[in-house]
XYZ file of C-alpha atoms in Angstrom:
528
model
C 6.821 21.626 3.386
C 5.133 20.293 0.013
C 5.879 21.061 -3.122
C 2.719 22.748 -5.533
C 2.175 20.772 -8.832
C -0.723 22.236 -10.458
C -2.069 21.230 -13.405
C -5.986 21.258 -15.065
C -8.445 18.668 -14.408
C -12.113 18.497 -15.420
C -13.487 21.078 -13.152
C -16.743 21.534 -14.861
C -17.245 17.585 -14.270
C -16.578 18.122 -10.127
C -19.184 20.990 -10.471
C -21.830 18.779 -12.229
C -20.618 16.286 -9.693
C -21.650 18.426 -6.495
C -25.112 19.798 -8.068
C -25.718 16.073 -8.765
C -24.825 14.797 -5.308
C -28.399 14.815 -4.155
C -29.322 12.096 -6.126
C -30.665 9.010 -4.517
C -28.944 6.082 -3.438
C -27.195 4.291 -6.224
C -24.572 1.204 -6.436
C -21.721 1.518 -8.439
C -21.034 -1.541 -10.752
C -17.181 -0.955 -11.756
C -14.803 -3.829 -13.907
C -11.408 -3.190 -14.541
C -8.808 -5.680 -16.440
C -6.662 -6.520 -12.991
C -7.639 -7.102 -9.437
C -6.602 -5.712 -5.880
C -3.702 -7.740 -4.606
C -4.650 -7.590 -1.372
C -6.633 -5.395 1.520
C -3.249 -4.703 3.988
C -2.796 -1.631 3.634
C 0.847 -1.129 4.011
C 1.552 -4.888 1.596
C 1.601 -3.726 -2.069
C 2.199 -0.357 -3.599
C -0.156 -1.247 -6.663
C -2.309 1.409 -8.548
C -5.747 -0.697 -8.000
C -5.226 -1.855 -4.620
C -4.431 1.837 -3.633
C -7.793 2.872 -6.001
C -9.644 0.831 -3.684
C -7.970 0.943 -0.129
C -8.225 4.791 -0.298
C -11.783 4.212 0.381
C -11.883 2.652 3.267
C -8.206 3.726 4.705
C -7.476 7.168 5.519
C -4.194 9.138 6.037
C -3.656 12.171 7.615
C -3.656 14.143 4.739
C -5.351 13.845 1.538
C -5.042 15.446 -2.233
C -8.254 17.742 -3.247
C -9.566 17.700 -7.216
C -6.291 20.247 -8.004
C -3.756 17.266 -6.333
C -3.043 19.375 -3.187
C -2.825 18.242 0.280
C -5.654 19.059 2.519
C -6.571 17.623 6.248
C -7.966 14.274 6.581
C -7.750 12.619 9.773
C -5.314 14.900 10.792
C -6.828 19.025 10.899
C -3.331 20.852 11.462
C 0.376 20.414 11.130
C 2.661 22.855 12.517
C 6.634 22.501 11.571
C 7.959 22.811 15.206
C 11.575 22.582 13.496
C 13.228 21.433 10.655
C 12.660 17.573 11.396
C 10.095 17.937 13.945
C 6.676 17.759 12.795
C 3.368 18.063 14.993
C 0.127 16.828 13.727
C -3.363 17.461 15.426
C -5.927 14.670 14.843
C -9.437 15.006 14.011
C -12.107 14.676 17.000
C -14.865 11.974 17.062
C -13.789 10.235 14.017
C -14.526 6.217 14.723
C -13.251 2.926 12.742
C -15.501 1.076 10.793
C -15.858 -1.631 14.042
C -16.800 1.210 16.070
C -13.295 2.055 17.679
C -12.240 5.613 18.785
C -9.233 6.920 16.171
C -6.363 8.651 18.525
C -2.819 8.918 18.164
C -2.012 5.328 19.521
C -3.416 4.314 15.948
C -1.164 7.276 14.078
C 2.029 6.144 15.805
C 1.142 2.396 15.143
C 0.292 2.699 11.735
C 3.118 4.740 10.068
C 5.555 3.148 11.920
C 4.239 -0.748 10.428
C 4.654 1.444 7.159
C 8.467 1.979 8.061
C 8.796 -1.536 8.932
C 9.794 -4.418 6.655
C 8.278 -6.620 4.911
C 5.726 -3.223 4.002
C 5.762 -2.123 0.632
C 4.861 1.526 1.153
C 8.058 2.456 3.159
C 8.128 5.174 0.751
C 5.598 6.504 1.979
C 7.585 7.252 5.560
C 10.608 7.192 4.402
C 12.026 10.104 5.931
C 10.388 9.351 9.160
C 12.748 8.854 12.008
C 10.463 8.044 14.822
C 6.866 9.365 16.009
C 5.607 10.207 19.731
C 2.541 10.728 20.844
C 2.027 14.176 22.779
C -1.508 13.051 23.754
C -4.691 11.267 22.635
C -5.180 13.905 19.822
C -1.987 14.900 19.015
C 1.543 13.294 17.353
C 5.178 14.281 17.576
C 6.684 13.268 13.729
C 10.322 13.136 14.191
C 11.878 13.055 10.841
C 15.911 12.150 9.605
C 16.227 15.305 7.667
C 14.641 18.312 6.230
C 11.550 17.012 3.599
C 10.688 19.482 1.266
C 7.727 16.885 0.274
C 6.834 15.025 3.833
C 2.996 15.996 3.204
C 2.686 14.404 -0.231
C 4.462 11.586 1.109
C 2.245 11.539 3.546
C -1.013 10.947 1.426
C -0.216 7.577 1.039
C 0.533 6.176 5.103
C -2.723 4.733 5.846
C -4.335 4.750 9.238
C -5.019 1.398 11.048
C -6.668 0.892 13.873
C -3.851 -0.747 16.680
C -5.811 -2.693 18.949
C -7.759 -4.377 15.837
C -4.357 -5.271 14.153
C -3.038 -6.454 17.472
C -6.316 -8.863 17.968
C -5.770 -10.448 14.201
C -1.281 -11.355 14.346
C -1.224 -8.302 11.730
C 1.123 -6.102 13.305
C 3.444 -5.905 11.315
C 2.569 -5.743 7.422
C 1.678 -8.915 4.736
C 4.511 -10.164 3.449
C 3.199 -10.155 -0.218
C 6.485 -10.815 -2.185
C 7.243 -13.931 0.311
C 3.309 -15.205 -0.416
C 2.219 -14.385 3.198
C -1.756 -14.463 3.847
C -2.941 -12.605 7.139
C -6.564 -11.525 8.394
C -5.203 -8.104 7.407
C -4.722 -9.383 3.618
C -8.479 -10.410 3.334
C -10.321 -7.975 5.857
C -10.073 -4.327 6.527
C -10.922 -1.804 9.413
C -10.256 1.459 8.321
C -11.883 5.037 8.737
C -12.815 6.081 5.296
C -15.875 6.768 3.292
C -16.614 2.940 2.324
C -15.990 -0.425 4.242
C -15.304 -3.496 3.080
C -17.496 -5.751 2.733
C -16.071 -8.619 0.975
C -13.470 -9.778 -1.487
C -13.149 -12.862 -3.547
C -9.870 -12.507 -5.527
C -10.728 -12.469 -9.114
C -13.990 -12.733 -8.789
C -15.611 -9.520 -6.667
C -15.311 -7.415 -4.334
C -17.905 -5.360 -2.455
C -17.705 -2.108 -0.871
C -20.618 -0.812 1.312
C -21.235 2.898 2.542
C -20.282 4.270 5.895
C -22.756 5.967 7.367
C -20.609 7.178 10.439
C -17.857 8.905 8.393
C -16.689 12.151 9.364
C -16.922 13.716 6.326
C -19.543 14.270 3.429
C -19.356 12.525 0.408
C -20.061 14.449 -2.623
C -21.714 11.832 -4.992
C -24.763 8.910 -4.505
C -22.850 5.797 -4.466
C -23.800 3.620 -1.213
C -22.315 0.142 -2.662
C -19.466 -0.398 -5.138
C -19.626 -3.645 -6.690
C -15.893 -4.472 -8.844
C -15.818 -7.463 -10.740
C -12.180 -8.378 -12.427
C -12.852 -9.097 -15.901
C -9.619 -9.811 -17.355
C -10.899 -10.473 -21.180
C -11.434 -7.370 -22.863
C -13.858 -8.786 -25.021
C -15.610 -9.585 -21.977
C -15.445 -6.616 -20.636
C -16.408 -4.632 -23.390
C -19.343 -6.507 -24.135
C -20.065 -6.684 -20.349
C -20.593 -2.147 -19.981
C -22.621 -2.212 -23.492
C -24.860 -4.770 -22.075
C -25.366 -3.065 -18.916
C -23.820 -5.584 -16.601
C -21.547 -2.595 -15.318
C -21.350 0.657 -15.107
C -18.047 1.842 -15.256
C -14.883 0.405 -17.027
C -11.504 1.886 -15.609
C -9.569 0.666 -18.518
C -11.390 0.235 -22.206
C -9.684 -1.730 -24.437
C -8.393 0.826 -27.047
C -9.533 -1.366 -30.253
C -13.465 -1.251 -28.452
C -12.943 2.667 -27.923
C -14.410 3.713 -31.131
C -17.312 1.299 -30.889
C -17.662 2.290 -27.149
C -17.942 6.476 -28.891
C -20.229 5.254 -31.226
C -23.114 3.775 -28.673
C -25.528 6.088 -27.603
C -25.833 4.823 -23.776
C -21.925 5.368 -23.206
C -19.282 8.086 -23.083
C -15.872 8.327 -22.247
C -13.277 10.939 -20.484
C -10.049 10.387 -20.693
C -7.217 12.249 -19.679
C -3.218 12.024 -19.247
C -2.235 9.805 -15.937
C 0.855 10.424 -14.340
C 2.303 6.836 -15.615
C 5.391 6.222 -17.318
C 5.707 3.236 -19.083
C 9.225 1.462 -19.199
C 11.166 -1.599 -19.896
C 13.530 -2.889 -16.921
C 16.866 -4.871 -17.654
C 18.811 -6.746 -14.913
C 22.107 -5.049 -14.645
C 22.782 -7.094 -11.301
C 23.491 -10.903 -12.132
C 26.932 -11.338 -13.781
C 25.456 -14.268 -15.899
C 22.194 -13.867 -17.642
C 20.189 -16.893 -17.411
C 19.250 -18.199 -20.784
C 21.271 -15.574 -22.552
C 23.703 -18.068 -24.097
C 26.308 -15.906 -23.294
C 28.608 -17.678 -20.747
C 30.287 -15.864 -17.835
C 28.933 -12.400 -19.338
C 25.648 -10.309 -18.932
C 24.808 -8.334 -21.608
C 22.855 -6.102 -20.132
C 25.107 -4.983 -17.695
C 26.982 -3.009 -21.363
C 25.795 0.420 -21.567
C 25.939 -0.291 -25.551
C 23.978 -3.373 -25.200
C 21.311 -1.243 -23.499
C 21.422 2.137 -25.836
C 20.879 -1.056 -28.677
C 17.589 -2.010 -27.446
C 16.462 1.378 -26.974
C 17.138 2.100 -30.665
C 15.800 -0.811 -31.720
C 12.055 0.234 -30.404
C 9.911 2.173 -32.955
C 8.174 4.484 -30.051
C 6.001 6.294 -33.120
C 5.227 2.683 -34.407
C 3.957 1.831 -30.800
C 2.207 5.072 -30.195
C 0.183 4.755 -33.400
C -0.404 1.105 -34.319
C -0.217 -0.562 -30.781
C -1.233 2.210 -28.558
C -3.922 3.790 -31.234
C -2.879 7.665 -29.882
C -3.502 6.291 -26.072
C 0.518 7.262 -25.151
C 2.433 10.263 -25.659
C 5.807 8.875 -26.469
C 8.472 9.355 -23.487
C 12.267 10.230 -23.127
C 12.020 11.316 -19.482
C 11.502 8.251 -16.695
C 8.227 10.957 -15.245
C 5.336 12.136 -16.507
C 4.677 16.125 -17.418
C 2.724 16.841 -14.594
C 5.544 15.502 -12.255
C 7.828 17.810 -10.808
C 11.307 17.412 -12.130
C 9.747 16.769 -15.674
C 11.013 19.360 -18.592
C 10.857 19.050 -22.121
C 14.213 18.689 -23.051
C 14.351 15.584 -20.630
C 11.008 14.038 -22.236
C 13.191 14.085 -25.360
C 14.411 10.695 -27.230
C 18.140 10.139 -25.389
C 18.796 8.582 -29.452
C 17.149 8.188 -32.327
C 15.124 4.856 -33.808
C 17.559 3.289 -35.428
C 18.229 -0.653 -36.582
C 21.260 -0.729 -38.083
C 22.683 1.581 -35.496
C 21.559 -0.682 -33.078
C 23.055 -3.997 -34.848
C 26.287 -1.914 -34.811
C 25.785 -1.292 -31.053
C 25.651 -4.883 -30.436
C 28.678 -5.750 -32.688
C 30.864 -3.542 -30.802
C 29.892 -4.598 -27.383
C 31.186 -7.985 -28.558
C 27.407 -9.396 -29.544
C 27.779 -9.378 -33.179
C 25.283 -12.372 -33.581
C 23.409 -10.972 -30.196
C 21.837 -13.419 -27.617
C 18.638 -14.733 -26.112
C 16.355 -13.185 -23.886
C 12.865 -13.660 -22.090
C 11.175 -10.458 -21.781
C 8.186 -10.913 -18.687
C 5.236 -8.545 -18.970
C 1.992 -8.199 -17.307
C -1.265 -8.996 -19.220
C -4.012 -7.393 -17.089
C -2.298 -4.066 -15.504
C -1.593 -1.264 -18.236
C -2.871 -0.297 -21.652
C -2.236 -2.921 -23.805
C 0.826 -4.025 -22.054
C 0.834 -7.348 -23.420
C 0.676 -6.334 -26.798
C 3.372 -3.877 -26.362
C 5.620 -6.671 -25.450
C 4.639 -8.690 -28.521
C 5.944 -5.802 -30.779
C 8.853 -5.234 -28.789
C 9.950 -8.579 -28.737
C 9.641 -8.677 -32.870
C 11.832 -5.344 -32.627
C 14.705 -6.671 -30.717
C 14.627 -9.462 -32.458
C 15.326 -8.130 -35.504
C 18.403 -6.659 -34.069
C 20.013 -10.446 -33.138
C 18.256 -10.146 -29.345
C 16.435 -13.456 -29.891
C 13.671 -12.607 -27.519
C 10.875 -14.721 -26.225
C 7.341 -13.130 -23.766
C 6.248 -14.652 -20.892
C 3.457 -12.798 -20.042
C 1.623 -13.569 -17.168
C -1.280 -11.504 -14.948
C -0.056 -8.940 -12.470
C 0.004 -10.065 -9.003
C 2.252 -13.226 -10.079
C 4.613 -10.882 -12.592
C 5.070 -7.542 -9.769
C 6.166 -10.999 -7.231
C 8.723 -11.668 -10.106
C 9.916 -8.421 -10.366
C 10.443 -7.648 -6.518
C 12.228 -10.782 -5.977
C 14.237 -9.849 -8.805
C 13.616 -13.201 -10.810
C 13.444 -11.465 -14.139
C 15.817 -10.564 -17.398
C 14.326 -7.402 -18.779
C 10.370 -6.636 -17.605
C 7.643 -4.335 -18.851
C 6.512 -1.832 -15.755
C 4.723 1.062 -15.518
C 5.217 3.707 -12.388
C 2.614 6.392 -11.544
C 3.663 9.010 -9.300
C 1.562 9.412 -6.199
C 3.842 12.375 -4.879
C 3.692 14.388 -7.950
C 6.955 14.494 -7.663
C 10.337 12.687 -9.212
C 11.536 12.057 -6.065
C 9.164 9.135 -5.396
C 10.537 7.689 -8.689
C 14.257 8.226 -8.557
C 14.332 6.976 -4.811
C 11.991 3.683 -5.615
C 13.253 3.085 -9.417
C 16.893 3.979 -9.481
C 18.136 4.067 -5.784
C 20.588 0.904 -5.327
C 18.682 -1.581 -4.085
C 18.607 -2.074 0.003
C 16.345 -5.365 0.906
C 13.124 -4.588 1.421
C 13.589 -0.734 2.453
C 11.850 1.913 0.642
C 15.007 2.653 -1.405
C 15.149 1.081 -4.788
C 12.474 -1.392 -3.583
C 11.065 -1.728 -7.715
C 14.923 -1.510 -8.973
C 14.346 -5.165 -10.508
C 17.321 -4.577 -12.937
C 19.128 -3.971 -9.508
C 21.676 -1.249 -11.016
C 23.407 0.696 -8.989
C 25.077 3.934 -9.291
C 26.931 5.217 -6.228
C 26.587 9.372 -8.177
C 22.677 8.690 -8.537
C 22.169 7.363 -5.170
C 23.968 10.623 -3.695
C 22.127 12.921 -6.041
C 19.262 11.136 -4.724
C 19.855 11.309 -0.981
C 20.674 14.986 -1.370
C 16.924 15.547 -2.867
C 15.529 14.012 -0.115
C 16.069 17.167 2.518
C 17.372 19.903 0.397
C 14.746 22.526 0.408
C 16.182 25.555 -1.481
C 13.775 25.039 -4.423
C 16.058 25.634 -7.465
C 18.869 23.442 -5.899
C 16.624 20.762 -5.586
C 15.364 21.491 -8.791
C 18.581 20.951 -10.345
C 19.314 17.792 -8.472
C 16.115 16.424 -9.631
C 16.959 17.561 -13.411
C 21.145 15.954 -12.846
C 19.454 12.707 -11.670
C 16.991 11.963 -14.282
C 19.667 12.982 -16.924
C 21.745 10.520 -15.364
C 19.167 7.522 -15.867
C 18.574 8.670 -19.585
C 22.193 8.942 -20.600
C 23.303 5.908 -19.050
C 19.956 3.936 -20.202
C 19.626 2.172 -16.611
C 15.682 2.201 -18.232
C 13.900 1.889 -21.280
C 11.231 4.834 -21.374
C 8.570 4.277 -23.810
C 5.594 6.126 -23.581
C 3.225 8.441 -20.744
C 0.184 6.580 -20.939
C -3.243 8.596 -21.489
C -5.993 6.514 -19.501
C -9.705 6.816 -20.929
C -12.181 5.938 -19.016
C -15.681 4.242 -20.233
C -19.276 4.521 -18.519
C -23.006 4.438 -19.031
C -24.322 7.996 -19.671
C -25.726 8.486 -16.190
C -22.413 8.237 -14.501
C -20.727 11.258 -13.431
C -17.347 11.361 -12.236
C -14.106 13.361 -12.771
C -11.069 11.857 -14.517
C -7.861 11.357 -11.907
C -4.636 11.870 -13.296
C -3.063 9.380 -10.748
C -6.319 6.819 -12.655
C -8.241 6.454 -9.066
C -11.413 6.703 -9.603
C -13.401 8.230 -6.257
C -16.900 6.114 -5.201
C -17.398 9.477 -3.084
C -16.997 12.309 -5.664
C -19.411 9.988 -7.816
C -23.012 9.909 -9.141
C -25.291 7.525 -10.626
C -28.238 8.591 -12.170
């Protein structure tokens, strides 16, 4: 039922981590560059709102230090048949507000996931329907075979019904239509933490749950996260001892950050590629000063702009070694990645890429805003900056609007943007969760192509893609997987630039262990 993706992670740090996890009571003072976008759940599939929600939501299955599924709120699964899943729940486990956890709260819960306007349809989205066999106990129905439900799986967190019933949040925030809801600002989950405040950029608070069924492995009985979107700021903030942990250290401050005795850093590849997005959709590009025609939308046009970008410039001089410089739209430790994919699809090349242009008809190019976030990924902004120089110097006459993340990501899903800077982790480990959310044709607001902002569509890729979903002979899906990503890279439906490598910065008494998908876990955490 789930594929195994194994790969090595600081070990030795999780066994300092449990001999440490008698330690006394500690807060957690964490900053990070970007806030939460919200606290529903099911709203925004967004690396730091998931770092933070996994704390206080729970899903029936969870990943251990190795990324594979173990129980969670859910003890046992047994495949009745091929689409027919049953789940047993855990016993005694109680909401933060005191509320027995049964199936009622299962079956209501994953299927406001599957429901529009949520974001994390992925997460369900081979789910057909789910019954509930009894209080402990639920029936998951599913369209097809999954080879990868479980994984999946990880990311459907549990609400509590009769809570979400009380508040008008049934069904999920409409983020991308700028919805508010008591679900978007207050939370009632099962996990380790609960919430106990949040001012957007400005704090938020989490507070220990004493009643959780499980044991945490670290000290931390508050975690305190301030936004601090300056990097200055935040430097200067973790050397001063105003925090405790930084998630993302500016890369120019890394080498100061080394150098002072009361710090350290681990750092370690996260399963994040890093891409520009073109819209392939519109049959005008706005601003392009190309009437009638979209550039974009010209295979040459796009195999142009690839070989305009210097990725060993950007690796070295923008990224300062933090990247490892991409040809394949996953990371390595996704399944479906080889290294023949992960290979440049062509070579950097200017003058091949004026040429491109001239025979595409765009021998004196065309305009173009290029939209980036400024608060999200490793120096995305500045990335832009050189990239817009690049293409540039090709005829692409290219302007940045960069802007910080939860107003760009509302951009991109409304599909109000010319070519973007994104970045997609993998919370599946495998290239499913990509291919089906990056490259499937866009549908509305269902879990297929649901980040496609360029909206292309391929009707090959999107039946490759379908077949992956339920095939379960492991080299034929393995195959499919490798067809389909070959298919993106020839056809340059994205511009891959670079696997980002995430460090991490903390005071010396911190001890934590470095997560691939860049989650930190409160739980697994000490503070000395």
């Amino acid at each position: 039922m789930m594929h195994r993706t194994t790969f090595r992670l600081g070990l030795l740090a999780a066994a300092a981590l449990l001999a440490a996890g008698s330690a006394s009571a500690a807060t957690l003072r964490w900053a990070g560059a970007n806030d939460i976008n919200t606290v529903d759940p099911h709203s925004q599939n967004h690396q730091t709102t998931h770092a933070f929600l996994q704390q206080v939501y729970e899903s029936l299955v969870r990943y251990d230090e190795k990324f594979q599924v173990e129980p969670a709120l859910a003890t046992k699964w047994t495949q009745v048949s091929p689409t027919q899943v049953r789940f047993e729940l855990r016993k005694g486990v109680k909401f933060h507000d005191g509320a027995p956890f049964t199936a009622d709260d299962v079956v209501f819960s994953l299927t406001r996931a599957m429901t529009p306007p949520s974001n994390m349809q992925s997460a369900t989205q081979s789910v057909k329907e789910l019954k509930k066999v009894d209080d402990h106990t639920v029936d998951v129905f599913l369209k097809g075979p999954n080879p990868i439900l479980l994984r999946e799986l990880t990311e459907a967190r549990i609400m509590n019904k009769a809570w979400a019933e009380k508040h008008n949040s049934v069904k999920s925030q409409d983020y991308g239509g700028k919805e508010e809801s008591y679900a978007s600002r207050n939370a009632n989950g099962t996990g380790p933490y609960k919430l106990v405040g949040w001012q957007p950029d400005v704090k938020l608070t989490l507070t220990k749950n004493a009643d959780w069924w499980d044991k945490p492995r670290g000290n931390v009985d508050e975690v305190v996260f301030t936004p601090i979107k300056s990097a200055a700021t935040r430097t200067a903030a973790l050397v001063s001892g105003q925090v405790d942990f930084v998630v993302d250290p500016p890369p120019q401050d890394l080498a100061r950050l080394k150098n002072t005795p009361e710090l350290k850093l681990i750092e370690g590849a996260e399963n994040r590629t890093i891409f520009f997005g073109l819209d392939q959709f519109r049959d005008e590009l706005p601003g392009a000063g190309t009437p009638g025609k979209n550039p974009l939308k010209d295979k040459r046009v796009r195999q142009a702009m690839y070989q305009a970008i210097d990725t060993a410039g950007l690796h070295k001089n923008t990224m300062r070694g933090l990247s490892v410089p991409a040809g394949a739209m996953v990371a390595p430790m996704v399944h479906g990645w080889t290294k023949q994919l992960d290979e440049r699809a062509s070579k950097y090349d200017v003058e091949a890429a004026k040429k491109l242009l001239a025979d595409a008809g765009y021998p004196n190019g065309f305009a173009l805003k290029l939209e980036c976030p400024n608060d999200r990924y490793v120096n995305d902004e500045a990335i832009c900056q050189a990239v817009t120089a690049m293409w540039t110097r090709i005829g692409i006459k290219t302007t940045l609007a960069a802007a910080p993340m939860a107003q760009f990501v509302t951009r991109v899903m409304n599909n109000d943007v010319n070519a973007y800077l994104f970045g997609w982790g993998v919370a599946t480990f495998d290239a499913l969760y990509t291919l089906d959310s990056l490259m499937s044709t866009k549908q509305g607001k269902t879990a297929a192509g649901v980040y496609n902002g360029g909206r292309f569509s391929d009707a090959k890729l999107d039946e490759m893609i379908q077949q992956i979903k339920s095939e379960m002979d492991a080299p034929k899906r393995d195959a499919l997987l490798h067809d389909a990503l070959k298919l993106t890279k020839d056809e340059y439906y994205y511009i891959p630039l670079h696997h980002q490598i995430r460090p991490w910065a903390m005071r010396k008494g911190v001890e934590t262990v470095h997560r691939a998908d860049d989650r930190p876990m409160p739980n697994w955490t000490t503070v000395k």
